[in-house]
Structure formats: C-alpha cells, structure tokens
Coordinates of C-alpha atoms and ligand atoms in Angstrom, one line a residue:
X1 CA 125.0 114.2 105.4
X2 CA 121.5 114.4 103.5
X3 CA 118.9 112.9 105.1
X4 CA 115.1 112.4 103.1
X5 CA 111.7 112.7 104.5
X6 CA 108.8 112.9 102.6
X7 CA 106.5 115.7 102.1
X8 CA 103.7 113.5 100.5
X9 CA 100.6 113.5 102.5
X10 CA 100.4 109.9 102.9
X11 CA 103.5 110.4 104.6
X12 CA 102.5 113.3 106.7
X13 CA 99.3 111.5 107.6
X14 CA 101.8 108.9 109.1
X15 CA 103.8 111.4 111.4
X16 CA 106.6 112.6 108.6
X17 CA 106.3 116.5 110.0
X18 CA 107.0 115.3 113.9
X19 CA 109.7 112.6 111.9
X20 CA 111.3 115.7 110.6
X21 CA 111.4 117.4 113.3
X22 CA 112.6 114.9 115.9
X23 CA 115.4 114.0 113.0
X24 CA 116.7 118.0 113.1
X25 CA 116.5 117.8 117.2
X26 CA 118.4 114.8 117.5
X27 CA 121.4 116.4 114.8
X28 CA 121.6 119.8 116.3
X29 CA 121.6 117.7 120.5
X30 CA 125.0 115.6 118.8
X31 CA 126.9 118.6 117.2
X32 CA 126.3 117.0 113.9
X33 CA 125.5 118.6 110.4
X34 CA 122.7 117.6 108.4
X35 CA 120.8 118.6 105.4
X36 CA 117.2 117.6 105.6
X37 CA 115.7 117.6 102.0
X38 CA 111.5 116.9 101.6
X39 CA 110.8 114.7 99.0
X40 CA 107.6 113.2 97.6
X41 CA 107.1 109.3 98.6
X42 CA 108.2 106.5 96.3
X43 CA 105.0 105.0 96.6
X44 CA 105.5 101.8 99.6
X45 CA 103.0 103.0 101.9
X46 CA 103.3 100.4 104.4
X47 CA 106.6 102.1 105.1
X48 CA 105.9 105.4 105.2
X49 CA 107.1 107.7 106.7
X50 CA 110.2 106.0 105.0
X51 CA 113.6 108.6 105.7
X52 CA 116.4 107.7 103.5
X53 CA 120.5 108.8 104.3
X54 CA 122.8 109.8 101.5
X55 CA 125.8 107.5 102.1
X56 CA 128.7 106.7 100.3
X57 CA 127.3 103.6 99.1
X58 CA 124.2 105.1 98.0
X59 CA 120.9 105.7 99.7
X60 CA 119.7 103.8 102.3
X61 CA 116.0 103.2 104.0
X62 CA 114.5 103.2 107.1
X63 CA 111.0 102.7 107.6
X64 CA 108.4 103.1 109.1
X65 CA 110.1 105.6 111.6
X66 CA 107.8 106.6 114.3
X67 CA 109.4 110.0 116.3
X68 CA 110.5 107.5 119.0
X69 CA 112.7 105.8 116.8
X70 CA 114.6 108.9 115.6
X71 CA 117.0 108.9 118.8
X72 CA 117.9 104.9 118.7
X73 CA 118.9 105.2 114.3
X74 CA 120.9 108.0 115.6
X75 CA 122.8 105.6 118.6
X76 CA 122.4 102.9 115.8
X77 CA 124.6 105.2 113.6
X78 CA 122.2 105.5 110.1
X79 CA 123.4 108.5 108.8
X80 CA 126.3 105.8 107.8
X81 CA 123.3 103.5 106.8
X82 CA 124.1 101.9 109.9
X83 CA 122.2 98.4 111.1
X84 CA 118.6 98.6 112.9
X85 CA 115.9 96.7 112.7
X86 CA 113.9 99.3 110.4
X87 CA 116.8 99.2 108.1
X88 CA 115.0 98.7 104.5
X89 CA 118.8 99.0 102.5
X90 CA 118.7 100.5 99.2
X91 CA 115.3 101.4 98.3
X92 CA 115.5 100.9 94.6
X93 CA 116.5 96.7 96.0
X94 CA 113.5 96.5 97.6
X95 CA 111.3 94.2 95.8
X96 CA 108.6 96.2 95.5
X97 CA 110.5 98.8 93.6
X98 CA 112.5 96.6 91.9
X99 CA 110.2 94.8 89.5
X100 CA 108.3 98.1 88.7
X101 CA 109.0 99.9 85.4
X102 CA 109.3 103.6 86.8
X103 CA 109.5 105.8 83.4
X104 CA 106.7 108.7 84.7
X105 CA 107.6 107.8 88.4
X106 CA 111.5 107.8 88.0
X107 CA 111.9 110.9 90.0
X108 CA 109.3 110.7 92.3
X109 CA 110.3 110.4 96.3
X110 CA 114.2 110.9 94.8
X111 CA 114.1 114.6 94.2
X112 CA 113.5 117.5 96.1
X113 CA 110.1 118.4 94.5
X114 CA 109.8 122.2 93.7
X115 CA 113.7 121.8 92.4
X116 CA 114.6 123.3 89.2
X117 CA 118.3 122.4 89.4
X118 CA 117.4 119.0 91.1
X119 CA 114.4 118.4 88.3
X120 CA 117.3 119.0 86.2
X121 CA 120.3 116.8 87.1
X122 CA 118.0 114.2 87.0
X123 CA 116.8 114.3 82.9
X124 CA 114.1 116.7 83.5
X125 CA 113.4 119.5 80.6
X126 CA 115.0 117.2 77.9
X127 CA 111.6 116.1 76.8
X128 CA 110.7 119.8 76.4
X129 CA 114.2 120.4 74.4
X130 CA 114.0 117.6 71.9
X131 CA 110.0 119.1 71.4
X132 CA 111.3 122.4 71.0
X133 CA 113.8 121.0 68.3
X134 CA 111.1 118.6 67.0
X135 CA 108.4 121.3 65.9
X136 CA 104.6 120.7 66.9
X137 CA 103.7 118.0 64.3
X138 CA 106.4 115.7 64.7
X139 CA 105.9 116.5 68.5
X140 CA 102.2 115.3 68.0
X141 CA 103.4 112.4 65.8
X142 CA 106.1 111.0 68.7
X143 CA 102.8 111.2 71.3
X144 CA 100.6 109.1 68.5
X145 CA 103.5 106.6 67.6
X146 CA 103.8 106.2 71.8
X147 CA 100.7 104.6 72.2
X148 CA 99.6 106.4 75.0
X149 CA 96.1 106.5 75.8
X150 CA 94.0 108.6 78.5
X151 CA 95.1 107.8 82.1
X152 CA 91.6 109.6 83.2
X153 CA 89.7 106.7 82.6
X154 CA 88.5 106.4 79.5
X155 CA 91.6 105.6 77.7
X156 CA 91.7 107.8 74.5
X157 CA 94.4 107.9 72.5
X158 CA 96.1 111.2 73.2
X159 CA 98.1 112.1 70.4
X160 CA 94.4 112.0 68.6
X161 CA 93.0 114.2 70.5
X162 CA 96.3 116.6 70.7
X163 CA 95.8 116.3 66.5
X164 CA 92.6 117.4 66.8
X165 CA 93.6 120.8 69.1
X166 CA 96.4 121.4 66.7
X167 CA 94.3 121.3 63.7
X168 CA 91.8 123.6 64.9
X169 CA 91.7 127.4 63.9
X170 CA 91.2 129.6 67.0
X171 CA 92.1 132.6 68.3
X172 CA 92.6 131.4 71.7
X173 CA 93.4 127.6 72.6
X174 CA 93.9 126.3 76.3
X175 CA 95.2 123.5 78.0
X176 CA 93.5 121.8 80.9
X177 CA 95.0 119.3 83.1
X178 CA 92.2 117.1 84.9
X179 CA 93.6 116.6 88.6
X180 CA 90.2 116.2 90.2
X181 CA 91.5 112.4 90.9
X182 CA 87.5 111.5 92.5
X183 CA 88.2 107.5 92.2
X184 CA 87.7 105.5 94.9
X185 CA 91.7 104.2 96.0
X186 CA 93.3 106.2 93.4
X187 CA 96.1 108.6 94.4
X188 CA 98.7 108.1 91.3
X189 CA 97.7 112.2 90.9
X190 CA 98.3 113.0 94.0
X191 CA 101.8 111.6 94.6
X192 CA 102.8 112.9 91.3
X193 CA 102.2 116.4 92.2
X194 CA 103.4 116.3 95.1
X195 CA 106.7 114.2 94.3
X196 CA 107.6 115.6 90.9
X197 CA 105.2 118.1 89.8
X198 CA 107.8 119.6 87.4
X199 CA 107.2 117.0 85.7
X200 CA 103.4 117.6 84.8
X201 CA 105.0 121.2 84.5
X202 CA 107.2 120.2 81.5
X203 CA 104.4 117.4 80.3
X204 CA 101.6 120.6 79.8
X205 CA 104.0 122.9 78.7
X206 CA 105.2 120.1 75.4
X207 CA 101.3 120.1 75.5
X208 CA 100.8 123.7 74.9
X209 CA 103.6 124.4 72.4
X210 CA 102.3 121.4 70.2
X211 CA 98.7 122.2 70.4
X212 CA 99.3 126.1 70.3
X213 CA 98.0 127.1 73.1
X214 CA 99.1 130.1 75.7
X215 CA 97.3 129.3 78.3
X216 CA 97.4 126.4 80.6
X217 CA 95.3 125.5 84.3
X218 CA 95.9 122.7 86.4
X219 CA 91.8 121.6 88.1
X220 CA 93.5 120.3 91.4
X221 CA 90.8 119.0 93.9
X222 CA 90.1 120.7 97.3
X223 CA 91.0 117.5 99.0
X224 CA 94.5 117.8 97.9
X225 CA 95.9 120.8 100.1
X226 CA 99.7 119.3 99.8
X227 CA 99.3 119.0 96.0
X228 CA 98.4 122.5 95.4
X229 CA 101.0 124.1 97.7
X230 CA 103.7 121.9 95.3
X231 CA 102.3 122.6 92.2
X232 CA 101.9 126.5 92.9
X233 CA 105.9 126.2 94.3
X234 CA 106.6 124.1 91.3
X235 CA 104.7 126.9 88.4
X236 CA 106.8 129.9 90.7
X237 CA 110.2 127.8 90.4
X238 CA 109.7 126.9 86.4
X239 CA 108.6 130.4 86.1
X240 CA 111.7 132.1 88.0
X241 CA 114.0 129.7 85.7
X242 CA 112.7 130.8 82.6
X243 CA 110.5 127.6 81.3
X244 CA 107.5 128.9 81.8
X245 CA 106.1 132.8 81.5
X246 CA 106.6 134.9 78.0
X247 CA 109.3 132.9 76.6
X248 CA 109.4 129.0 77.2
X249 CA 113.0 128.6 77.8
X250 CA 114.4 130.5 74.7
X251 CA 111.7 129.2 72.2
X252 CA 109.9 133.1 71.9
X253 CA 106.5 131.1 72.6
X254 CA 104.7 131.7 75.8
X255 CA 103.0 129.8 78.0
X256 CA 101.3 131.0 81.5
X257 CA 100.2 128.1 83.5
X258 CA 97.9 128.1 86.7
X259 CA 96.5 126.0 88.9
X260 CA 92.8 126.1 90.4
X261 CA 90.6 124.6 92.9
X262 CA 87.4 122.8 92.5
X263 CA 85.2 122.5 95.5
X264 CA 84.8 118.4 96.4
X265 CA 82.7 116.5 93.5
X266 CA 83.2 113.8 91.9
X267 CA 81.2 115.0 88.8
X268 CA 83.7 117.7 88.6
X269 CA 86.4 115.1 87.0
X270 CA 83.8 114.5 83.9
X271 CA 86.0 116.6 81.9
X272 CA 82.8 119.4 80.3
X273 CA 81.4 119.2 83.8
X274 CA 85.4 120.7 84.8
X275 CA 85.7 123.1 82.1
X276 CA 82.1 124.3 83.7
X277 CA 83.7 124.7 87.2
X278 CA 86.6 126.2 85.8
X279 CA 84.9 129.1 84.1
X280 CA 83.0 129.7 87.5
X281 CA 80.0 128.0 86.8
X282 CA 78.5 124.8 89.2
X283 CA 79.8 121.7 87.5
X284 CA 77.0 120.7 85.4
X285 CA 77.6 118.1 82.2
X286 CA 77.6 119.8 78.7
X287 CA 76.4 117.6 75.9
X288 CA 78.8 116.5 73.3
X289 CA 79.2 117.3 70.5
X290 CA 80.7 119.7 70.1
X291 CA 83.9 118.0 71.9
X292 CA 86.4 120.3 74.2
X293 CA 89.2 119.3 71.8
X294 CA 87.2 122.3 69.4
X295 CA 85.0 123.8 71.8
X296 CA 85.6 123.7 75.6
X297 CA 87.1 126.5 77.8
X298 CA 85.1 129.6 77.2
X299 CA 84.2 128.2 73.8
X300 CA 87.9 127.7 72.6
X301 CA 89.6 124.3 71.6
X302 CA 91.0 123.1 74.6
X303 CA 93.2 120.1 75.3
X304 CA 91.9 118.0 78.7
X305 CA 94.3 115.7 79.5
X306 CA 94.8 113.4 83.1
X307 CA 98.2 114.3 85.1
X308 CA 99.4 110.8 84.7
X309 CA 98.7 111.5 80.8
X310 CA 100.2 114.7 80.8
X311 CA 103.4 113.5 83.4
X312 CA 104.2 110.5 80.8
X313 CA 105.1 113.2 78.1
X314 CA 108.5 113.9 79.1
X315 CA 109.7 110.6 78.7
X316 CA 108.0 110.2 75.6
X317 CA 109.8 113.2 73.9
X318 CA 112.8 112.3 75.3
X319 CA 113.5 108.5 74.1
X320 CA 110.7 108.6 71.3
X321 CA 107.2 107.3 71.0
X322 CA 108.3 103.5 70.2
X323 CA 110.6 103.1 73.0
X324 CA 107.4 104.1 75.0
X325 CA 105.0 101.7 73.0
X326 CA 107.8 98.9 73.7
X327 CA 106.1 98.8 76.8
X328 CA 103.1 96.9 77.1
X329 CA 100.2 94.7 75.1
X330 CA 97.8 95.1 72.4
X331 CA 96.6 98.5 72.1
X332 CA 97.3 99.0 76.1
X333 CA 100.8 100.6 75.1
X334 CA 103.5 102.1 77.8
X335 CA 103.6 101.9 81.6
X336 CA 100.2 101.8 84.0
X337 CA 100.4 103.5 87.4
X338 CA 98.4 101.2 89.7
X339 CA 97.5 102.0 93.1
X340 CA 96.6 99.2 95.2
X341 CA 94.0 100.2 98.2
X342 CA 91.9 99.1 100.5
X343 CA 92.2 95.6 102.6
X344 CA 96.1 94.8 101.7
X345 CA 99.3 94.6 103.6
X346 CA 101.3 96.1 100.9
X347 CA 99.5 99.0 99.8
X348 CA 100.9 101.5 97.1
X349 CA 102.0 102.8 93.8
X350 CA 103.1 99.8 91.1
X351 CA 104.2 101.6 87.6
X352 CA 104.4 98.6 85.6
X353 CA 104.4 98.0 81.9
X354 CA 100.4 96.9 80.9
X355 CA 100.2 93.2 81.1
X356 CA 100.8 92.1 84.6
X357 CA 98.0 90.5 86.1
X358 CA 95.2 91.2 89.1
X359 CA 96.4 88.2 90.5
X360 CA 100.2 89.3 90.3
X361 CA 99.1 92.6 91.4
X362 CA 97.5 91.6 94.5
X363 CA 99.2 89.1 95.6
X364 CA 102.7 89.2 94.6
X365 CA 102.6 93.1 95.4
X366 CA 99.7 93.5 98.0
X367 CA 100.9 90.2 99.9
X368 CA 97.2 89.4 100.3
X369 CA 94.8 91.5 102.8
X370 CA 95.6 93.4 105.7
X371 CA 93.0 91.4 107.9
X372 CA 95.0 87.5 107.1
X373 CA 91.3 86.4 105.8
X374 CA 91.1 85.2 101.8
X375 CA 90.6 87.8 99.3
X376 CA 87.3 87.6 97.6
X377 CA 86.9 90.7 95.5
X378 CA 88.5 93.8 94.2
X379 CA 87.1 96.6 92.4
X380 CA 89.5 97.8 89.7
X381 CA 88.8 101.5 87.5
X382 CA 87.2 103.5 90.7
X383 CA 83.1 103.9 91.8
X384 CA 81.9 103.1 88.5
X385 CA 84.6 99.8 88.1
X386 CA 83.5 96.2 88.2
X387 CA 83.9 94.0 91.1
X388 CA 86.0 91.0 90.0
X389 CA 86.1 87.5 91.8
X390 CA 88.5 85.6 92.3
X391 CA 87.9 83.5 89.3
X392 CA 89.2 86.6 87.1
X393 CA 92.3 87.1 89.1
X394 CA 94.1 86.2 85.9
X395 CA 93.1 89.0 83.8
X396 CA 96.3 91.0 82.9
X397 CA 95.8 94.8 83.1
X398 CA 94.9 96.4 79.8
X399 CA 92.0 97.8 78.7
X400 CA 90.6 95.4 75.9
X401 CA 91.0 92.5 78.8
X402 CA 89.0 94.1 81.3
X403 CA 86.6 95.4 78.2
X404 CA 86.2 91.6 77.5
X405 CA 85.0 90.6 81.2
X406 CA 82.9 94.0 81.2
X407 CA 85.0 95.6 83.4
X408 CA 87.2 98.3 83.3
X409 CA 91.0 100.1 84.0
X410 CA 89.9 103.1 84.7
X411 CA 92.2 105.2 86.3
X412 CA 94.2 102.1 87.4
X413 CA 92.9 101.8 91.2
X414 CA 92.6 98.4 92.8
X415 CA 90.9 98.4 96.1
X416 CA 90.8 94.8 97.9
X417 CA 87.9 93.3 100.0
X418 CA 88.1 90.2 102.0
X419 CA 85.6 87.4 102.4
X420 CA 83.4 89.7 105.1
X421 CA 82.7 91.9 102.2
X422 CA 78.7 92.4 101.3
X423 CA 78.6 91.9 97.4
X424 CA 74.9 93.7 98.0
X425 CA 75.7 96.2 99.8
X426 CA 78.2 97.3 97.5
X427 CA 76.2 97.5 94.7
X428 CA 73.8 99.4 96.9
X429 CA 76.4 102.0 97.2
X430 CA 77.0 102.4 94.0
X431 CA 73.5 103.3 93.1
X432 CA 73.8 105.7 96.3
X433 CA 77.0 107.0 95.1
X434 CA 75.2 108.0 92.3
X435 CA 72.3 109.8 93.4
X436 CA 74.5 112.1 95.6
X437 CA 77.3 112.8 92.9
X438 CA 74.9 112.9 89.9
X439 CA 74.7 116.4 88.2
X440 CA 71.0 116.1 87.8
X441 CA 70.8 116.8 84.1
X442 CA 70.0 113.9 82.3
X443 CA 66.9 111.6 83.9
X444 CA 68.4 108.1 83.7
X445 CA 71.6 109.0 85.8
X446 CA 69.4 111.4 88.5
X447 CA 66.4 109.4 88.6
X448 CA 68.2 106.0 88.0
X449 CA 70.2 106.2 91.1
X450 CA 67.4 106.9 93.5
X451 CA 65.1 104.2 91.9
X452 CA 68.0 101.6 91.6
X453 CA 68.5 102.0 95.4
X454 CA 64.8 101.4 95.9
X455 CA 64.6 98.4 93.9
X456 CA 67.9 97.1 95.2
X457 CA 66.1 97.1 98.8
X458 CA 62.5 95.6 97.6
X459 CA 65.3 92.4 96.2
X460 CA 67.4 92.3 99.4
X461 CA 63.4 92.7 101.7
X462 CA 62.7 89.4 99.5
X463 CA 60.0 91.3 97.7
X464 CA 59.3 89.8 94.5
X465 CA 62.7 89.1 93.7
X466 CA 62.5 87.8 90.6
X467 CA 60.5 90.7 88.9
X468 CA 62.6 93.1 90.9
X469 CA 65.2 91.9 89.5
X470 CA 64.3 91.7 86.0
X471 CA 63.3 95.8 86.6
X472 CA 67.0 96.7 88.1
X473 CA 68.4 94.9 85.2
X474 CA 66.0 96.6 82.5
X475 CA 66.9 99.7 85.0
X476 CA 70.9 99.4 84.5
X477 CA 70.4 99.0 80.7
X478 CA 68.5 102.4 80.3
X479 CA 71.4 104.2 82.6
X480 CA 73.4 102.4 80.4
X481 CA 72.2 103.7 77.1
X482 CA 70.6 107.0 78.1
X483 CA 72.7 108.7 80.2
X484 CA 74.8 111.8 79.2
X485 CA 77.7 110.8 80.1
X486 CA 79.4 108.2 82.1
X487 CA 78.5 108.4 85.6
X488 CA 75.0 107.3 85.0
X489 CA 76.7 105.3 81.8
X490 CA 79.1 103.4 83.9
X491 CA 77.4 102.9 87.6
X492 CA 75.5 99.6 86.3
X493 CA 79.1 98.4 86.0
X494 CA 79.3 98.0 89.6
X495 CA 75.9 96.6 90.0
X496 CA 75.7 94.2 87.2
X497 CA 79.5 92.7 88.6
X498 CA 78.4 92.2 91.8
X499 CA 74.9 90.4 90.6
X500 CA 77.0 88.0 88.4
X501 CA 79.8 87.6 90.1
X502 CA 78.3 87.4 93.4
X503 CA 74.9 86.2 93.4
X504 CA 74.4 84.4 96.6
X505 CA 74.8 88.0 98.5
X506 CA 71.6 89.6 96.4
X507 CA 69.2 86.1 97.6
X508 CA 66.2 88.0 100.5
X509 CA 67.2 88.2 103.8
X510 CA 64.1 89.9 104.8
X511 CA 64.6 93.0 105.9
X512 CA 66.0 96.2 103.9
X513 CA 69.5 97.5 104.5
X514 CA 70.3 100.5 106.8
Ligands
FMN1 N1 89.4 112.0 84.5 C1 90.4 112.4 85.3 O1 91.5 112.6 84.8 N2 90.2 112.6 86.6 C2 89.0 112.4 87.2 O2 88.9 112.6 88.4 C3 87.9 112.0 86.4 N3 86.7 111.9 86.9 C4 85.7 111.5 86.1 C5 84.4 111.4 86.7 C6 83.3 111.1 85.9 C7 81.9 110.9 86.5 C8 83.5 110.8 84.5 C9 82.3 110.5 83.6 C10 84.7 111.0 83.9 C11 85.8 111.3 84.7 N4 87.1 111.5 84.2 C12 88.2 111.9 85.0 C13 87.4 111.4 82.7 C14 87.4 112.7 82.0 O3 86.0 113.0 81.6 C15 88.2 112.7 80.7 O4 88.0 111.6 80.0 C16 89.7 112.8 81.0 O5 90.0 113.9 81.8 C17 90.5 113.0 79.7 O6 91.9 112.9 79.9 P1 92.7 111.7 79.4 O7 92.4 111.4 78.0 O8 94.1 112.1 79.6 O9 92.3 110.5 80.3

C-alpha cells in the first residue's frame, strides 16, 4: 500500500514530519507493508497535513491528521480508505479542487516531487519534446499565441519579451527565474517548487533553447529552505536523466541550470535589483533602459521570468498556445494561481481560469473569515496592492478589471481582513514597509516612505487634516511619477485605496499611532 504525506512546508509547519513518522511506526507495530511517498501539497491548507492511501478505487483523503490520529485510521482500516471522521474521499471530489482548472498545478501534491520517472508518467517533458520538434521561433510563437502574461506582477506578455531575447545578438545569453516570491500571502512559488519543481525545470529549459541561452539560475529566497532542497534534488535528477547538462535530452544543445540564494528583501524580487544580487552585488535598482531582455546578467540579454510564468510553459507546448488562451477574458488569457491568506477558513491555492470573481473567491472558496465576523477588506497583488471593500467584491480577476478600479493582480494573492481591521493603520504600514524595503536610490521612494509615515501620523493626531491631507496626496502622486521603479511607484496604491475606500478610519483621533 502507498501511503502520501506531504513534504510542502505548509505541511511540515502543521506536524507532516511527526505525521510521517508516526504513519511508518504504526505499519512496522502491525506487520504490515507500506510505501510512504512525500509529495508536495495540493494546495487545501485547512487540511494539511492531508495523507492520502492508494486504494483500489483510487486515492483517498484524510485530513488534518494530527500524530494522535495515526493509530485510530489504522484500527479504522484507511489504508483500504476505510471510514473515520477525517475521511476527505477522493481529493480531486472535494469541492475545493473540483471547480479549479489545474493545467500548471496538475501534478502538484500527486507526484513524488524530485521524480523523473513519476514527472514522466504523468505528461511531463512532452512540452519540451514537441519544443524540441517545434524549433525556437515557432516555440516563441506558441508562448505569444497563449496569451500568457507575467505571473511576477506586472503582467507582461511573455512571448514578447522571450522575442526580444531571441532576437538579440550576444555571445552569452541567460535565463533567470524570479523566485524571490516577497508578496505579502503569496506562496503559489513556493508550492510549486516544492510539489513539482520539474516542472519549472522543463518550463526554463523550453525557455533557454528558444531564447538561446546556456545558462540558466533559479533566485530562490532565503525563506524558502524546503524549496531549495527540491529544486537542487530536482536540477541533480533532470541532470542524471539526461534533460539537462551538455545535451538537453538528445537535442546536442546544452543547458546548465542552478539555483541561488538571495538574502531576505523584498527589493530583491524587482527583477534589475535581482540580477544585481545574483552577480554578487547588494540589490540595488538599475535604471532602465537598457531592459534585461538585452542587457541584464553580467551585461548579456537575459530572460527574467516568474516560476508561475516559467511552470505554465509545459502545458503550453504541449496542447498549443490557443488551447491555453481558451482559458480566460480579455487580454487576462490562461489560468491564475490565487492564494487566498490571511483571516479565512479556507485558505489555499485556487488555479482558476481569469474571470472568477473576489467575491467568488472569497466566499465561495475561503467560506468567509476565520474569526465568524463580516469581511470588510482584502488586499489583492501583495504590499503594494489596493485594499478593496466590499462594494468591489464583484470585480472578476483580470488585470484590466482591477486596472479600472486602480488596483491590481499582482502576483495573485488575496489576504482577507475582518471588520476589526484599521484601514489607517494599514496604509501606515505601507508607507513603513516602504522605508525599510526601499533600495535607497531614487529620492521619492526613500524619502517618500519616511515622510508619508510622518504625515500619515500629523492626519491620524488631528493636525491640520485637511492640508495634511492634501500634502500625502500631492506626496503619493510624486512617488507615483518619480520613482524608479515600482516599489516607490506602486506603494500609494495601498494608501490611496484605503483613503477612498475607507475614509472614516483616516478622521483624528488625537493621538499618533504606536
Ligand atoms: N516578480 C517576481 O516574480 N517575484 C517577486 O518576488 C517580485 N518582487 C518584486 C518586488 C518589487 C519591489 C518590484 C518592483 C517588482 C517585483 N517583481 C517580482 C516583478 C519583477 O520585477 C519582474 O517584473 C518579473 O520578475 C518578470 O517576470 P514575469 O514577466 O514572468 O512576471
């Protein structure tokens, strides 16, 4: 009997290692035989850690098991997927999974991670085959017809920018993946590496034979232990099987691929300010032009790419760009990973095709907040993301929507607040968050942040309101239109939502914050 626990560290933060262990105790105590395979988690944290049992009529769920519980599912008989009261069923029947549209996700929490032969059985490297057959310009041409845009934040269109790499003349190109993952309730990246990193693997690897590049590095964060160990096992495995090294599974093309460490900043994920930590340097923003698509690692074009970008590749040379751009509205084209944080009973990863909305989202998915009290918030597209109300619960998620209500997608994090949230205070941290994560090179983001906090305080000290007001909004304009890049570009977006949305919190209350 195969028995799966997850290795994910959402899982692990919920007792999966002392699940694991307990579950091998309690075979080898019966006489009975199991296999215990790690997986990554299929995203329904509430559950975690979640063990699944092969059985004959498919897989079947338990969660969330606590070490205690292991000896009852044993006398309750769940290696045969036998009844208890954590019994989930099938997990792909569970609702939550169920209305999802899992196309970069599909293997995630299924497969034994750092699997080659696993990776395998289960459609992985066809993407990289049919590339392979494809040539690099019609490989670029089935990532432009797909629709996909950057899963980083910003939402460029990829097979542009993989264009733009291809066309350039070099003698050295590189491909970066951005896995610095710094937003606030975001962990898409995470699960990914650690649940199917092959998958990034195969998505760079498309990347670098289209582009022409030899070289490849993965910018992993320092907060992501579990990730790294995966993706190092995964690069050893693809290497050892021939699909990545001096000859990319028979094609005569190399490609070496690595995977680094940054140090904990969020500045870090601005992708010049990575390519800056990556050659060694503290991460400090480069001006653009010139863009890293012609000038970026060590002066070379260089493809930077999200892992959720790079991990939707695959899929996308497998059953062609327009089956991918079926997916979707408008210009917002393909599937969305959304992770849904903060105050909510369901928390966890939604892949959905763009279009569903906040409201859906939190409510149909989250089950409302964690604490029973009404919603009255939630910041969607990370620190520098837009607090929405409730009264914009109805946009659907795609990027000209939340464009249109000046908000943003971001990285696709949600993180919910009930009604004891302080709109303020939040927009206080904001300008906070700023001055500690700012670079320091341009003046509006690293002077800015510092004097937006001080104003914020003279509002909330009922000092002059009104002309304090006026300054922080005459403030948030000039970060808005003078910084260098979008940390100081982007942090009014928090401010500005909460002053709008949520006046009543900003009126004096005599005395400043703590
Ligand atoms: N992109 C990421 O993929 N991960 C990050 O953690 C990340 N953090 C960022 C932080 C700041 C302050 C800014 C301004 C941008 C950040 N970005 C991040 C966006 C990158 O600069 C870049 O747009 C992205 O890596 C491009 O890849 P994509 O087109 O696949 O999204």
């Amino acid at each position: 009997v195969t028995v799966f626990i997850p290795r994910d560290a959402a899982a692990l933060a919920l007792g999966a290692e002392r699940v694991a262990a307990a579950v091998a105790r309690a075979a080898r105590e019966r006489g009975l035989d199991i296999r215990i395979v790690r997986t990554g988690s299929r995203g329904m944290l509430w559950l975690e850690p979640m063990v699944e049992v092969a059985t004959d009529a498919g897989r079947i769920a338990y969660g969330p098991v606590r070490p205690d519980d292991v000896g009852p599912l044993f006398e309750a008989g769940f290696l045969a997927g036998g009844a208890h009261a954590l019994r989930i069923g099938p997990p792909e029947a569970h609702p939550y999974l169920a209305r999802q549209q899992r196309l970069t996700f599909a293997r995630c929490g299924v497969i034994d991670p750092v699997s080659v032969a696993e990776y395998r059985a289960q459609g992985g490297y066809r993407g990289l085959a049919a590339a392979l057959r494809l040539g690099p310009a019609a490989t670029v041409e089935a990532v432009k017809a797909s629709g996909l845009r950057g899963r980083g934040g910003a939402g460029f269109p990829t097979g542009v920018k993989w264009a733009t790499v291809m066309g350039a003349q070099a003698p050295r190109k590189y491909v970066v993946c951005n896995a610095d993952e710094g937003d606030s309730g975001t962990f898409a990246d995470r699960m990914l590496m650690e649940g199917d990193p092959l998958t990034l693997v195969e998505g760079m690897t498309i990347a670098a034979l289209a582009v022409g590049a030899a070289r490849g590095y993965i910018y992993c964060r320092s907060e992501y232990p579990h990730a790294f160990a995966a993706l190092n096992e995964a690069i050893a495995a693809a290497e050892g099987a021939g699909l990545l090294g001096p000859d990319v599974m028979g094609s005569g093309q190399a490609f070496h691929l690595e995977a680094r460490l940054g140090a904990g900043a969020y500045i870090c994920g601005e992708e010049t300010s990575l390519l800056e930590s990556l050659e060694g340097r503290r991460g400090i923003v480069r001006a653009k032009p010139p863009i890293p698509a012609l000038k970026g690692l060590f002066g070379q074009p260089t493809l930077v790419n999200n892992v959720l970008s790079f991990a939707a590749i695959p899929w996308i040379l497998e059953h062609g760009g327009s089956a991918y751009a079926a997916y979707g509205m408008g210009r917002s084209l393909g599937t969305l990973p959304i992770q849904l944080a903060g105050n909510v009973r369901h928390g966890g990863l939604i892949e959905t095709a763009f279009g569903l909305t906040l409201r859906a989202v939190i409510e149909e998915f989250g089950g409302g907040t964690l604490s029973g009290r009404p919603v009255r918030a939630a910041q969607v597209g990370g620190p520098l993301g837009a607090y929405f109300p409730e009264a914009l619960f109805d946009t659907p998620m795609d990027y000209e929507a939340f464009a249109a209500r000046k908000g943003l997608l971001g990285h696709g994090g949600v993180v919910v607040f009930d009604d004891t949230v302080d709109l303020a205070r939040q927009a206080r941290f904001a300008f906070e968050f700023c001055a500690a994560e700012s670079c320091g090179k341009c003046t509006p983001c690293r002077i800015g942040a510092v004097r937006g906090v001080e104003t914020l305080d003279k509002v909330l000290a009922g000092e002059s309101p009104r002309e304090n007001l006026a300054l922080l909004t005459d403030l948030c304009e000039v970060m808005t239109d003078g910084s260098l890049c979008a940390m100081g570009g982007l942090t009014p977006v928090p401010v500005m939502s909460a002053l709008t949305h949520f006046p009543d919190d900003f009126s004096g209350r005599g005395a400043a914050m703590p």
